[in-house]
Structure formats: structure tokens, C-alpha cells
């Protein structure tokens, strides 16, 4: 029997508390740069684009790519800005290509996911959780994959959100394939200091979690 091609995954993201930024134009430039970098690095059906205000959207061929896009964009913008993400799997429809109006179950699921993230983040204990995944009605959930993905995202998000500014830069370098020696030279510290941060802050765990999640169909 031929394997059924999974439905695409929609990503909706936004900047948290963007109105409090002292320089919204600079923040918007940073967002555009981060999205462009993610679009170059991650396979997509529709690239990440700013839509209205501080919101951005994209469509991915599989869940792993959408998760990679969310992590790379979040890490690229921290600590300048914090972002949150809703991912939804299902059918998509373009109502108006000229104005970029999208519709369909995947978009509704992604919207539901980002609203859930915003609600969870109001609880202090879950303040670092910024990514959620939902399936559109009727989409198969083999062996409860969506629950397992959300559990992994809670842990990954908390670890990323707890990083210092320097450790965040080291994580970004690791995601881009830099060696610890290269990172040490870029930061002006010793390779031993980098190694200590990689272990103490769980950077290797974040990278390994990312590597596993990006393989999801």
C-alpha cells in the first residue's frame, strides 16, 4: 500500500509584548533578518513572512521543518525579542493570492495552538513555554504523536528560555554547525569555558532534541 503523504504544517508566530519595544522599527528589521535566515536554512512550502503588525506565517512540508523554523527564529531573535509559535497540521486553502488571505483547517489549528501558548505563558511556572502543536480535526494522530511533541516542546522551550545571552549565542552557533573552538574564538573565551556552558546549560541536550524533532514527518 502506498504511503499517504502527510498534510502540510502551518506556522503562525508573533513577537511577545512588541508594543513595549523602545524601537519598533529596529525590532521589525531584526525580525525580517531572522525570517530571511530561517527561510534560507529550512525547507518550506511557503516562506515565513510578516503579515500584520508583529505576526508572521509560513507553511512547511512536514512537522520537523516547522519545528526547526520555530526554534531557529526564536534563538535568532533572543534576547532582542521573545517570540511564540503555533503549529497546525491539516489542509490549507488560499482564498486570495493577491492579498495573501489563507484559510483551512491547518490555519485554524495553528491559531488554536498559539492562543494556547499565550494562555499557558500567563502561568509563572510555564512562562518559558512558547511553542505548541495542534492537529486539525480528522488528521491522524498515530500513537499520540501530538502529545509527545508538545511534551518535548515544553522541555525544549523552558531550556531555551532559561539561557543567558551568551549561552543563547552559543546555542545559535551550535545550530549553525560551529565547533566549540570556533565558538570560543567568536566569544573571546576559552574552549574549556564553552564546554562548561554546553554541559551546564544543557546546550547539547537542546541540540539533540532539535535533531530528533526535525526528523518528524
Short mmCIF file of C-alpha atoms in Angstrom, two decimals:
data_model
loop_
_atom_site.label_atom_id
_atom_site.label_comp_id
_atom_site.label_asym_id
_atom_site.label_seq_id
_atom_site.Cartn_x
_atom_site.Cartn_y
_atom_site.Cartn_z
CA UNK A 1 0.00 0.00 0.00
CA UNK A 2 1.34 3.42 -0.93
CA UNK A 3 2.24 5.65 1.99
CA UNK A 4 -0.12 8.60 2.41
CA UNK A 5 1.63 11.94 2.13
CA UNK A 6 1.12 13.83 5.42
CA UNK A 7 -0.67 17.15 5.37
CA UNK A 8 1.43 20.34 5.47
CA UNK A 9 2.13 22.19 8.70
CA UNK A 10 1.28 25.85 9.13
CA UNK A 11 3.37 28.03 11.43
CA UNK A 12 1.98 31.21 12.97
CA UNK A 13 4.36 33.24 15.10
CA UNK A 14 4.39 36.60 16.82
CA UNK A 15 6.58 38.80 18.97
CA UNK A 16 5.71 38.86 22.66
CA UNK A 17 4.97 42.35 24.02
CA UNK A 18 6.28 44.05 20.90
CA UNK A 19 4.48 47.29 21.76
CA UNK A 20 6.81 47.77 24.73
CA UNK A 21 9.87 47.91 22.45
CA UNK A 22 11.73 51.23 22.56
CA UNK A 23 12.48 51.00 18.83
CA UNK A 24 9.82 49.11 16.92
CA UNK A 25 11.41 49.85 13.54
CA UNK A 26 14.68 48.25 14.63
CA UNK A 27 12.75 45.31 16.05
CA UNK A 28 10.94 44.87 12.73
CA UNK A 29 14.28 44.89 10.88
CA UNK A 30 15.62 42.25 13.26
CA UNK A 31 12.51 40.14 12.66
CA UNK A 32 12.84 40.42 8.88
CA UNK A 33 16.51 39.39 9.09
CA UNK A 34 15.70 36.40 11.31
CA UNK A 35 12.92 35.23 8.98
CA UNK A 36 15.16 35.56 5.93
CA UNK A 37 17.86 33.49 7.61
CA UNK A 38 15.37 30.80 8.61
CA UNK A 39 13.92 30.71 5.08
CA UNK A 40 17.41 30.08 3.68
CA UNK A 41 18.11 27.25 6.09
CA UNK A 42 14.78 25.41 6.36
CA UNK A 43 12.77 23.68 3.62
CA UNK A 44 9.36 25.29 3.21
CA UNK A 45 6.23 25.29 1.07
CA UNK A 46 5.62 28.98 1.73
CA UNK A 47 8.38 31.09 3.34
CA UNK A 48 7.99 32.88 6.63
CA UNK A 49 6.63 36.38 6.01
CA UNK A 50 5.44 39.19 8.22
CA UNK A 51 1.68 39.52 7.83
CA UNK A 52 0.05 42.03 10.18
CA UNK A 53 1.92 44.00 12.82
CA UNK A 54 4.23 41.68 14.73
CA UNK A 55 2.80 38.41 13.34
CA UNK A 56 4.46 36.16 10.77
CA UNK A 57 3.40 32.98 8.98
CA UNK A 58 4.77 30.16 6.85
CA UNK A 59 3.89 26.68 5.61
CA UNK A 60 6.10 23.58 5.80
CA UNK A 61 6.03 20.18 4.08
CA UNK A 62 6.48 18.27 7.32
CA UNK A 63 6.41 18.81 11.07
CA UNK A 64 10.17 18.56 11.54
CA UNK A 65 10.77 21.52 9.23
CA UNK A 66 8.17 23.65 11.02
CA UNK A 67 9.72 22.84 14.40
CA UNK A 68 13.17 23.70 13.09
CA UNK A 69 11.90 27.01 11.73
CA UNK A 70 10.34 27.91 15.06
CA UNK A 71 13.48 27.12 17.06
CA UNK A 72 15.89 28.87 14.70
CA UNK A 73 13.76 32.00 14.58
CA UNK A 74 13.30 32.13 18.34
CA UNK A 75 17.02 31.69 19.00
CA UNK A 76 17.96 34.27 16.36
CA UNK A 77 15.76 36.93 17.96
CA UNK A 78 16.64 36.33 21.59
CA UNK A 79 17.41 38.31 23.71
CA UNK A 80 16.36 41.23 21.49
CA UNK A 81 12.81 39.86 21.48
CA UNK A 82 10.89 36.82 22.60
CA UNK A 83 8.56 35.05 20.20
CA UNK A 84 5.88 32.40 20.38
CA UNK A 85 4.64 29.86 17.84
CA UNK A 86 1.54 27.91 16.96
CA UNK A 87 1.89 24.96 14.58
CA UNK A 88 -1.11 23.32 12.93
CA UNK A 89 -1.32 20.31 10.62
CA UNK A 90 -4.10 19.92 8.09
CA UNK A 91 -5.41 21.11 4.74
CA UNK A 92 -4.75 24.67 3.60
CA UNK A 93 -6.58 26.93 1.15
CA UNK A 94 -5.68 30.25 -0.46
CA UNK A 95 -8.74 32.48 -0.65
CA UNK A 96 -6.99 35.46 -2.23
CA UNK A 97 -3.47 35.01 -3.61
CA UNK A 98 -3.04 38.70 -4.34
CA UNK A 99 -3.73 39.78 -0.77
CA UNK A 100 -2.30 36.62 0.76
CA UNK A 101 -5.50 35.57 2.51
CA UNK A 102 -5.24 31.96 3.73
CA UNK A 103 -7.82 29.61 5.16
CA UNK A 104 -8.36 25.99 6.04
CA UNK A 105 -8.11 23.55 8.96
CA UNK A 106 -4.31 23.85 9.31
CA UNK A 107 -4.58 27.62 9.81
CA UNK A 108 -7.34 27.20 12.37
CA UNK A 109 -5.27 24.59 14.24
CA UNK A 110 -2.18 26.81 14.23
CA UNK A 111 -4.24 29.71 15.57
CA UNK A 112 -5.63 27.48 18.30
CA UNK A 113 -2.07 26.44 19.19
CA UNK A 114 -0.68 29.96 19.51
CA UNK A 115 -3.64 31.04 21.63
CA UNK A 116 -2.98 28.04 23.90
CA UNK A 117 0.68 29.08 24.23
CA UNK A 118 -0.32 32.61 25.21
CA UNK A 119 -2.70 31.29 27.85
CA UNK A 120 -0.13 28.88 29.28
CA UNK A 121 2.54 31.57 29.46
CA UNK A 122 0.38 33.51 31.90
CA UNK A 123 1.28 30.88 34.50
CA UNK A 124 4.65 31.75 36.01
CA UNK A 125 5.78 28.12 36.05
CA UNK A 126 5.19 27.86 32.29
CA UNK A 127 6.45 31.31 31.35
CA UNK A 128 9.17 29.99 29.03
CA UNK A 129 6.81 27.74 27.03
CA UNK A 130 6.40 29.43 23.66
CA UNK A 131 5.57 26.69 21.12
CA UNK A 132 2.55 24.41 20.68
CA UNK A 133 1.35 21.93 18.07
CA UNK A 134 -2.21 21.04 17.17
CA UNK A 135 -3.84 18.73 14.63
CA UNK A 136 -6.82 19.80 12.57
CA UNK A 137 -9.96 17.77 13.07
CA UNK A 138 -9.73 14.47 11.21
CA UNK A 139 -5.94 14.41 10.98
CA UNK A 140 -4.46 11.06 12.14
CA UNK A 141 -2.50 11.06 15.39
CA UNK A 142 -0.60 7.80 15.32
CA UNK A 143 0.18 6.63 18.86
CA UNK A 144 -0.46 10.08 20.32
CA UNK A 145 2.40 11.78 18.49
CA UNK A 146 0.95 15.26 19.03
CA UNK A 147 1.00 14.83 22.81
CA UNK A 148 4.60 13.59 22.72
CA UNK A 149 5.64 16.54 20.54
CA UNK A 150 4.00 19.04 22.90
CA UNK A 151 5.77 17.41 25.86
CA UNK A 152 9.14 17.70 24.11
CA UNK A 153 8.41 21.32 23.19
CA UNK A 154 7.59 22.23 26.80
CA UNK A 155 11.00 20.94 27.89
CA UNK A 156 12.93 22.43 24.98
CA UNK A 157 11.22 25.81 25.32
CA UNK A 158 11.93 26.02 29.04
CA UNK A 159 15.61 25.27 28.48
CA UNK A 160 15.92 27.83 25.68
CA UNK A 161 14.04 30.48 27.62
CA UNK A 162 16.31 29.99 30.65
CA UNK A 163 19.55 30.66 28.74
CA UNK A 164 21.75 33.68 29.35
CA UNK A 165 22.55 35.99 26.45
CA UNK A 166 25.95 34.36 25.87
CA UNK A 167 24.62 30.82 26.11
CA UNK A 168 21.92 31.79 23.63
CA UNK A 169 24.59 32.89 21.16
CA UNK A 170 26.46 29.63 21.72
CA UNK A 171 23.28 27.67 21.03
CA UNK A 172 22.74 29.55 17.80
CA UNK A 173 26.30 28.78 16.75
CA UNK A 174 25.86 25.10 17.53
CA UNK A 175 22.66 25.00 15.47
CA UNK A 176 24.61 26.55 12.59
CA UNK A 177 27.26 23.83 12.83
CA UNK A 178 30.06 25.80 14.50
CA UNK A 179 32.61 23.88 16.55
CA UNK A 180 33.28 24.68 20.19
CA UNK A 181 36.71 26.00 19.19
CA UNK A 182 35.11 28.37 16.68
CA UNK A 183 32.57 29.48 19.26
CA UNK A 184 35.32 30.17 21.79
CA UNK A 185 37.16 32.37 19.29
CA UNK A 186 33.96 34.25 18.41
CA UNK A 187 33.13 34.87 22.08
CA UNK A 188 36.70 35.64 23.18
CA UNK A 189 36.69 32.88 25.78
CA UNK A 190 38.48 29.56 26.16
CA UNK A 191 37.22 26.32 24.59
CA UNK A 192 37.01 24.97 28.15
CA UNK A 193 34.60 27.77 29.09
CA UNK A 194 32.43 26.93 26.08
CA UNK A 195 32.47 23.25 27.00
CA UNK A 196 31.40 24.07 30.55
CA UNK A 197 28.44 26.12 29.30
CA UNK A 198 27.44 23.41 26.82
CA UNK A 199 27.23 20.93 29.69
CA UNK A 200 25.87 23.14 32.47
CA UNK A 201 23.18 24.86 30.37
CA UNK A 202 22.13 21.72 28.52
CA UNK A 203 23.02 23.14 25.11
CA UNK A 204 23.93 19.71 23.78
CA UNK A 205 20.58 18.39 25.02
CA UNK A 206 18.73 21.19 23.21
CA UNK A 207 20.63 20.47 20.00
CA UNK A 208 20.00 16.74 20.26
CA UNK A 209 16.29 17.30 20.93
CA UNK A 210 16.20 19.57 17.89
CA UNK A 211 17.93 16.93 15.75
CA UNK A 212 15.34 14.33 16.74
CA UNK A 213 12.32 16.60 16.32
CA UNK A 214 13.40 17.78 12.87
CA UNK A 215 13.12 14.18 11.57
CA UNK A 216 9.36 14.06 12.21
CA UNK A 217 7.29 13.62 9.03
#
